[in-house]
Amino acid sequence: NLTVSGAITRGFQGSLGFPAGKWYWEVTAQTIAALFIGVCNDSRSLTADPGVTLTNEYGFYLNPTINYIDGSSNPWSSGTTSNGDVIGVAIDATDLANVKIWLSKNNVWYSSGGGTSGNPSAGTNQVQTITGGKTLYPCCMIRAASGSSTLQANFGQYIYVLFHRRIRICHRLCIDLAFAAQVCSVVLLG
């Protein structure tokens, strides 16, 4: 279950840091009182208030104003969010000492300073380049002081679930039918 909900301060982060490469995930802000969506390093406490303790987090703090957190401060704010908005996070970690981060709201990509010219596909106008070589993790948190929030993360798990079900159905066919090996090949390839 990749949903965090409630009126207490808590969060989750990925169990594995980003290896070199490019990464994307998105989070649906189902109800917004106050929440954080972005990346953090392993020094970030998941029980510390994401609206007050800004160290070691990089991303959007939504309350419902969009605030950018740069690892130590809130350098800019731009626009507001509504329940159901989808926040996208794109990471270019091909150089682990200089990790680029882009953030979007409903597929509008932000750039540094709060503009909307970010372009992760072209690798330009990122929100920030995070330096220092610390391992970064996907990270989401909700803040109790502002009321109840709910967010649901999509790290690509839905593709896995559909593929896993297809294999299970194919396996059942193979057991039940003597000639199902050919059917399984068609199901898996089709």
PDB file of C-alpha atoms in Angstrom:
ATOM      1  CA  ASN A   1       0.000   0.000   0.000  1.00  0.00           C
ATOM      2  CA  LEU A   2       1.630   3.245  -1.114  1.00  0.00           C
ATOM      3  CA  THR A   3      -0.882   5.581   0.482  1.00  0.00           C
ATOM      4  CA  VAL A   4      -0.131   7.839   3.441  1.00  0.00           C
ATOM      5  CA  SER A   5      -3.094   9.389   5.191  1.00  0.00           C
ATOM      6  CA  GLY A   6      -3.944  11.049   8.457  1.00  0.00           C
ATOM      7  CA  ALA A   7      -3.535  14.051  10.692  1.00  0.00           C
ATOM      8  CA  ILE A   8      -0.174  13.061  12.154  1.00  0.00           C
ATOM      9  CA  THR A   9       3.335  13.877  10.958  1.00  0.00           C
ATOM     10  CA  ARG A  10       4.755  10.866   9.152  1.00  0.00           C
ATOM     11  CA  GLY A  11       6.179   9.840   5.844  1.00  0.00           C
ATOM     12  CA  PHE A  12       7.910   7.219   3.777  1.00  0.00           C
ATOM     13  CA  GLN A  13      11.021   7.043   1.692  1.00  0.00           C
ATOM     14  CA  GLY A  14      12.328   4.517  -0.782  1.00  0.00           C
ATOM     15  CA  SER A  15      14.290   1.651   0.715  1.00  0.00           C
ATOM     16  CA  LEU A  16      16.928   1.893  -2.018  1.00  0.00           C
ATOM     17  CA  GLY A  17      18.747   5.053  -3.014  1.00  0.00           C
ATOM     18  CA  PHE A  18      18.956   6.110  -6.633  1.00  0.00           C
ATOM     19  CA  PRO A  19      21.630   4.320  -8.608  1.00  0.00           C
ATOM     20  CA  ALA A  20      23.030   6.183 -11.602  1.00  0.00           C
ATOM     21  CA  GLY A  21      20.347   6.767 -14.203  1.00  0.00           C
ATOM     22  CA  LYS A  22      17.117   8.653 -14.847  1.00  0.00           C
ATOM     23  CA  TRP A  23      14.025   8.165 -12.703  1.00  0.00           C
ATOM     24  CA  TYR A  24      10.400   9.316 -12.593  1.00  0.00           C
ATOM     25  CA  TRP A  25       7.503   8.795 -10.219  1.00  0.00           C
ATOM     26  CA  GLU A  26       4.326  10.633  -9.371  1.00  0.00           C
ATOM     27  CA  VAL A  27       2.132  11.209  -6.375  1.00  0.00           C
ATOM     28  CA  THR A  28      -1.561  12.050  -6.345  1.00  0.00           C
ATOM     29  CA  ALA A  29      -2.376  14.541  -3.600  1.00  0.00           C
ATOM     30  CA  GLN A  30      -5.821  13.156  -2.839  1.00  0.00           C
ATOM     31  CA  THR A  31      -6.506  15.580   0.020  1.00  0.00           C
ATOM     32  CA  ILE A  32      -4.177  18.456   0.823  1.00  0.00           C
ATOM     33  CA  ALA A  33      -3.730  20.066   4.207  1.00  0.00           C
ATOM     34  CA  ALA A  34       0.071  20.020   4.151  1.00  0.00           C
ATOM     35  CA  LEU A  35       2.427  17.506   2.551  1.00  0.00           C
ATOM     36  CA  PHE A  36       5.899  17.117   1.055  1.00  0.00           C
ATOM     37  CA  ILE A  37       6.752  15.297  -2.192  1.00  0.00           C
ATOM     38  CA  GLY A  38      10.310  14.996  -3.511  1.00  0.00           C
ATOM     39  CA  VAL A  39      13.587  13.402  -2.481  1.00  0.00           C
ATOM     40  CA  CYS A  40      15.522  13.236   0.768  1.00  0.00           C
ATOM     41  CA  ASN A  41      18.779  11.773   1.955  1.00  0.00           C
ATOM     42  CA  ASP A  42      19.157   9.161   4.676  1.00  0.00           C
ATOM     43  CA  SER A  43      19.664  11.849   7.346  1.00  0.00           C
ATOM     44  CA  ARG A  44      16.059  13.070   6.957  1.00  0.00           C
ATOM     45  CA  SER A  45      13.763  12.140   9.836  1.00  0.00           C
ATOM     46  CA  LEU A  46      10.389  10.910   8.599  1.00  0.00           C
ATOM     47  CA  THR A  47       8.714  12.039  11.833  1.00  0.00           C
ATOM     48  CA  ALA A  48      10.059  15.618  11.789  1.00  0.00           C
ATOM     49  CA  ASP A  49       7.672  18.298  10.511  1.00  0.00           C
ATOM     50  CA  PRO A  50       8.321  18.754   6.750  1.00  0.00           C
ATOM     51  CA  GLY A  51       7.066  22.340   6.922  1.00  0.00           C
ATOM     52  CA  VAL A  52       9.486  23.309   9.706  1.00  0.00           C
ATOM     53  CA  THR A  53      12.490  20.979   9.471  1.00  0.00           C
ATOM     54  CA  LEU A  54      13.674  21.688   5.924  1.00  0.00           C
ATOM     55  CA  THR A  55      17.119  20.093   6.044  1.00  0.00           C
ATOM     56  CA  ASN A  56      17.854  17.103   3.843  1.00  0.00           C
ATOM     57  CA  GLU A  57      14.632  17.394   1.776  1.00  0.00           C
ATOM     58  CA  TYR A  58      14.298  18.650  -1.809  1.00  0.00           C
ATOM     59  CA  GLY A  59      10.894  19.033  -3.400  1.00  0.00           C
ATOM     60  CA  PHE A  60       7.444  20.561  -3.095  1.00  0.00           C
ATOM     61  CA  TYR A  61       5.865  21.388   0.246  1.00  0.00           C
ATOM     62  CA  LEU A  62       2.153  21.901  -0.488  1.00  0.00           C
ATOM     63  CA  ASN A  63      -0.115  23.685   1.996  1.00  0.00           C
ATOM     64  CA  PRO A  64      -1.907  24.246  -0.592  1.00  0.00           C
ATOM     65  CA  THR A  65       0.571  26.891  -1.846  1.00  0.00           C
ATOM     66  CA  ILE A  66       3.381  25.278  -3.862  1.00  0.00           C
ATOM     67  CA  ASN A  67       6.597  25.942  -1.908  1.00  0.00           C
ATOM     68  CA  TYR A  68       9.965  24.697  -3.113  1.00  0.00           C
ATOM     69  CA  ILE A  69      12.289  23.297  -0.432  1.00  0.00           C
ATOM     70  CA  ASP A  70      15.967  23.295  -1.471  1.00  0.00           C
ATOM     71  CA  GLY A  71      17.497  21.214   1.326  1.00  0.00           C
ATOM     72  CA  SER A  72      17.661  24.024   3.871  1.00  0.00           C
ATOM     73  CA  SER A  73      15.183  26.803   3.007  1.00  0.00           C
ATOM     74  CA  ASN A  74      12.059  27.790   1.045  1.00  0.00           C
ATOM     75  CA  PRO A  75      13.478  30.017  -1.745  1.00  0.00           C
ATOM     76  CA  TRP A  76      10.237  30.411  -3.746  1.00  0.00           C
ATOM     77  CA  SER A  77       6.514  29.773  -3.890  1.00  0.00           C
ATOM     78  CA  SER A  78       4.379  29.574  -7.016  1.00  0.00           C
ATOM     79  CA  GLY A  79       0.673  28.904  -7.389  1.00  0.00           C
ATOM     80  CA  THR A  80      -1.556  26.570  -5.414  1.00  0.00           C
ATOM     81  CA  THR A  81      -2.679  22.963  -5.500  1.00  0.00           C
ATOM     82  CA  SER A  82      -6.082  21.303  -5.264  1.00  0.00           C
ATOM     83  CA  ASN A  83      -7.227  17.897  -4.115  1.00  0.00           C
ATOM     84  CA  GLY A  84      -6.477  15.352  -6.847  1.00  0.00           C
ATOM     85  CA  ASP A  85      -3.476  17.164  -8.341  1.00  0.00           C
ATOM     86  CA  VAL A  86      -0.695  14.894  -9.592  1.00  0.00           C
ATOM     87  CA  ILE A  87       2.845  15.885  -8.621  1.00  0.00           C
ATOM     88  CA  GLY A  88       5.597  14.462 -10.853  1.00  0.00           C
ATOM     89  CA  VAL A  89       9.233  14.039  -9.837  1.00  0.00           C
ATOM     90  CA  ALA A  90      11.935  13.488 -12.474  1.00  0.00           C
ATOM     91  CA  ILE A  91      15.527  12.792 -11.493  1.00  0.00           C
ATOM     92  CA  ASP A  92      18.663  12.752 -13.629  1.00  0.00           C
ATOM     93  CA  ALA A  93      21.242  10.930 -11.527  1.00  0.00           C
ATOM     94  CA  THR A  94      23.597  10.034 -14.365  1.00  0.00           C
ATOM     95  CA  ASP A  95      26.182  12.078 -12.402  1.00  0.00           C
ATOM     96  CA  LEU A  96      25.613  11.111  -8.754  1.00  0.00           C
ATOM     97  CA  ALA A  97      27.633  14.119  -7.537  1.00  0.00           C
ATOM     98  CA  ASN A  98      25.299  16.516  -9.431  1.00  0.00           C
ATOM     99  CA  VAL A  99      21.742  15.168  -9.374  1.00  0.00           C
ATOM    100  CA  LYS A 100      19.166  17.223 -11.296  1.00  0.00           C
ATOM    101  CA  ILE A 101      15.567  17.371 -10.075  1.00  0.00           C
ATOM    102  CA  TRP A 102      12.416  18.503 -11.891  1.00  0.00           C
ATOM    103  CA  LEU A 103       8.970  18.806 -10.323  1.00  0.00           C
ATOM    104  CA  SER A 104       5.587  19.147 -12.010  1.00  0.00           C
ATOM    105  CA  LYS A 105       1.971  19.763 -11.121  1.00  0.00           C
ATOM    106  CA  ASN A 106      -0.452  18.106 -13.550  1.00  0.00           C
ATOM    107  CA  ASN A 107       2.345  17.780 -16.145  1.00  0.00           C
ATOM    108  CA  VAL A 108       3.415  21.460 -15.978  1.00  0.00           C
ATOM    109  CA  TRP A 109       7.148  21.336 -15.218  1.00  0.00           C
ATOM    110  CA  TYR A 110       8.667  23.951 -12.929  1.00  0.00           C
ATOM    111  CA  SER A 111      12.139  25.485 -13.177  1.00  0.00           C
ATOM    112  CA  SER A 112      14.294  27.280 -10.628  1.00  0.00           C
ATOM    113  CA  GLY A 113      12.662  30.415  -9.271  1.00  0.00           C
ATOM    114  CA  GLY A 114       9.129  29.080  -9.779  1.00  0.00           C
ATOM    115  CA  GLY A 115       8.887  29.447 -13.558  1.00  0.00           C
ATOM    116  CA  THR A 116       7.293  26.755 -15.713  1.00  0.00           C
ATOM    117  CA  SER A 117      10.012  26.160 -18.303  1.00  0.00           C
ATOM    118  CA  GLY A 118      11.366  22.934 -16.784  1.00  0.00           C
ATOM    119  CA  ASN A 119      12.065  20.243 -19.370  1.00  0.00           C
ATOM    120  CA  PRO A 120      13.306  16.898 -18.031  1.00  0.00           C
ATOM    121  CA  SER A 121      13.112  15.308 -21.498  1.00  0.00           C
ATOM    122  CA  ALA A 122      15.688  17.779 -22.810  1.00  0.00           C
ATOM    123  CA  GLY A 123      17.585  17.857 -19.500  1.00  0.00           C
ATOM    124  CA  THR A 124      17.146  21.627 -19.162  1.00  0.00           C
ATOM    125  CA  ASN A 125      15.769  24.151 -16.685  1.00  0.00           C
ATOM    126  CA  GLN A 126      15.724  21.846 -13.676  1.00  0.00           C
ATOM    127  CA  VAL A 127      14.402  23.109 -10.357  1.00  0.00           C
ATOM    128  CA  GLN A 128      17.746  22.380  -8.712  1.00  0.00           C
ATOM    129  CA  THR A 129      21.007  20.492  -9.050  1.00  0.00           C
ATOM    130  CA  ILE A 130      21.717  18.681  -5.787  1.00  0.00           C
ATOM    131  CA  THR A 131      25.459  18.428  -5.165  1.00  0.00           C
ATOM    132  CA  GLY A 132      27.541  16.632  -2.599  1.00  0.00           C
ATOM    133  CA  GLY A 133      27.186  13.015  -3.655  1.00  0.00           C
ATOM    134  CA  LYS A 134      24.799  11.933  -0.854  1.00  0.00           C
ATOM    135  CA  THR A 135      22.483   9.052  -1.683  1.00  0.00           C
ATOM    136  CA  LEU A 136      18.952  10.299  -2.389  1.00  0.00           C
ATOM    137  CA  TYR A 137      15.632   8.482  -1.960  1.00  0.00           C
ATOM    138  CA  PRO A 138      12.053   9.128  -3.104  1.00  0.00           C
ATOM    139  CA  CYS A 139      10.322  10.738  -0.141  1.00  0.00           C
ATOM    140  CA  CYS A 140       6.768  11.788   0.811  1.00  0.00           C
ATOM    141  CA  MET A 141       5.518  13.208   4.119  1.00  0.00           C
ATOM    142  CA  ILE A 142       2.323  14.636   5.602  1.00  0.00           C
ATOM    143  CA  ARG A 143       2.163  17.286   8.318  1.00  0.00           C
ATOM    144  CA  ALA A 144      -0.152  16.954  11.318  1.00  0.00           C
ATOM    145  CA  ALA A 145      -0.273  20.635  12.309  1.00  0.00           C
ATOM    146  CA  SER A 146      -2.372  21.547   9.276  1.00  0.00           C
ATOM    147  CA  GLY A 147      -5.054  18.836   9.396  1.00  0.00           C
ATOM    148  CA  SER A 148      -5.532  15.582   7.547  1.00  0.00           C
ATOM    149  CA  SER A 149      -3.815  14.850   4.206  1.00  0.00           C
ATOM    150  CA  THR A 150      -3.808  11.832   1.916  1.00  0.00           C
ATOM    151  CA  LEU A 151      -1.322  11.043  -0.814  1.00  0.00           C
ATOM    152  CA  GLN A 152      -0.854   8.015  -3.044  1.00  0.00           C
ATOM    153  CA  ALA A 153       2.470   7.269  -4.727  1.00  0.00           C
ATOM    154  CA  ASN A 154       2.961   5.523  -8.063  1.00  0.00           C
ATOM    155  CA  PHE A 155       6.488   4.207  -8.517  1.00  0.00           C
ATOM    156  CA  GLY A 156       5.453   2.015 -11.468  1.00  0.00           C
ATOM    157  CA  GLN A 157       4.074  -0.790  -9.296  1.00  0.00           C
ATOM    158  CA  TYR A 158       0.825  -0.987 -11.267  1.00  0.00           C
ATOM    159  CA  ILE A 159       2.660  -2.250 -14.347  1.00  0.00           C
ATOM    160  CA  TYR A 160       4.223  -5.003 -12.225  1.00  0.00           C
ATOM    161  CA  VAL A 161       0.853  -6.038 -10.784  1.00  0.00           C
ATOM    162  CA  LEU A 162      -0.719  -6.365 -14.241  1.00  0.00           C
ATOM    163  CA  PHE A 163       2.247  -8.368 -15.568  1.00  0.00           C
ATOM    164  CA  HIS A 164       2.266 -10.611 -12.479  1.00  0.00           C
ATOM    165  CA  ARG A 165      -1.468 -11.374 -12.898  1.00  0.00           C
ATOM    166  CA  ARG A 166      -0.948 -12.208 -16.568  1.00  0.00           C
ATOM    167  CA  ILE A 167       1.771 -14.739 -15.654  1.00  0.00           C
ATOM    168  CA  ARG A 168      -0.444 -16.285 -12.951  1.00  0.00           C
ATOM    169  CA  ILE A 169      -3.349 -16.669 -15.397  1.00  0.00           C
ATOM    170  CA  CYS A 170      -1.007 -18.189 -17.974  1.00  0.00           C
ATOM    171  CA  HIS A 171       0.395 -20.607 -15.384  1.00  0.00           C
ATOM    172  CA  ARG A 172      -3.127 -21.737 -14.473  1.00  0.00           C
ATOM    173  CA  LEU A 173      -3.907 -22.377 -18.155  1.00  0.00           C
ATOM    174  CA  CYS A 174      -0.728 -24.424 -18.499  1.00  0.00           C
ATOM    175  CA  ILE A 175      -1.694 -26.626 -15.582  1.00  0.00           C
ATOM    176  CA  ASP A 176      -5.328 -27.058 -16.664  1.00  0.00           C
ATOM    177  CA  LEU A 177      -4.803 -27.704 -20.362  1.00  0.00           C
ATOM    178  CA  ALA A 178      -2.410 -30.145 -21.951  1.00  0.00           C
ATOM    179  CA  PHE A 179      -1.867 -27.993 -25.027  1.00  0.00           C
ATOM    180  CA  ALA A 180      -1.730 -24.686 -23.137  1.00  0.00           C
ATOM    181  CA  ALA A 181       2.017 -24.192 -23.632  1.00  0.00           C
ATOM    182  CA  GLN A 182       1.225 -22.696 -27.027  1.00  0.00           C
ATOM    183  CA  VAL A 183      -1.561 -20.567 -25.523  1.00  0.00           C
ATOM    184  CA  CYS A 184       0.820 -19.314 -22.825  1.00  0.00           C
ATOM    185  CA  SER A 185       3.319 -18.209 -25.434  1.00  0.00           C
ATOM    186  CA  VAL A 186       0.608 -16.231 -27.213  1.00  0.00           C
ATOM    187  CA  VAL A 187      -0.685 -14.671 -23.957  1.00  0.00           C
ATOM    188  CA  LEU A 188       2.790 -13.617 -22.776  1.00  0.00           C
ATOM    189  CA  LEU A 189       3.845 -12.249 -26.149  1.00  0.00           C
ATOM    190  CA  GLY A 190       0.484 -10.691 -26.966  1.00  0.00           C
TER     191      GLY A 190
END
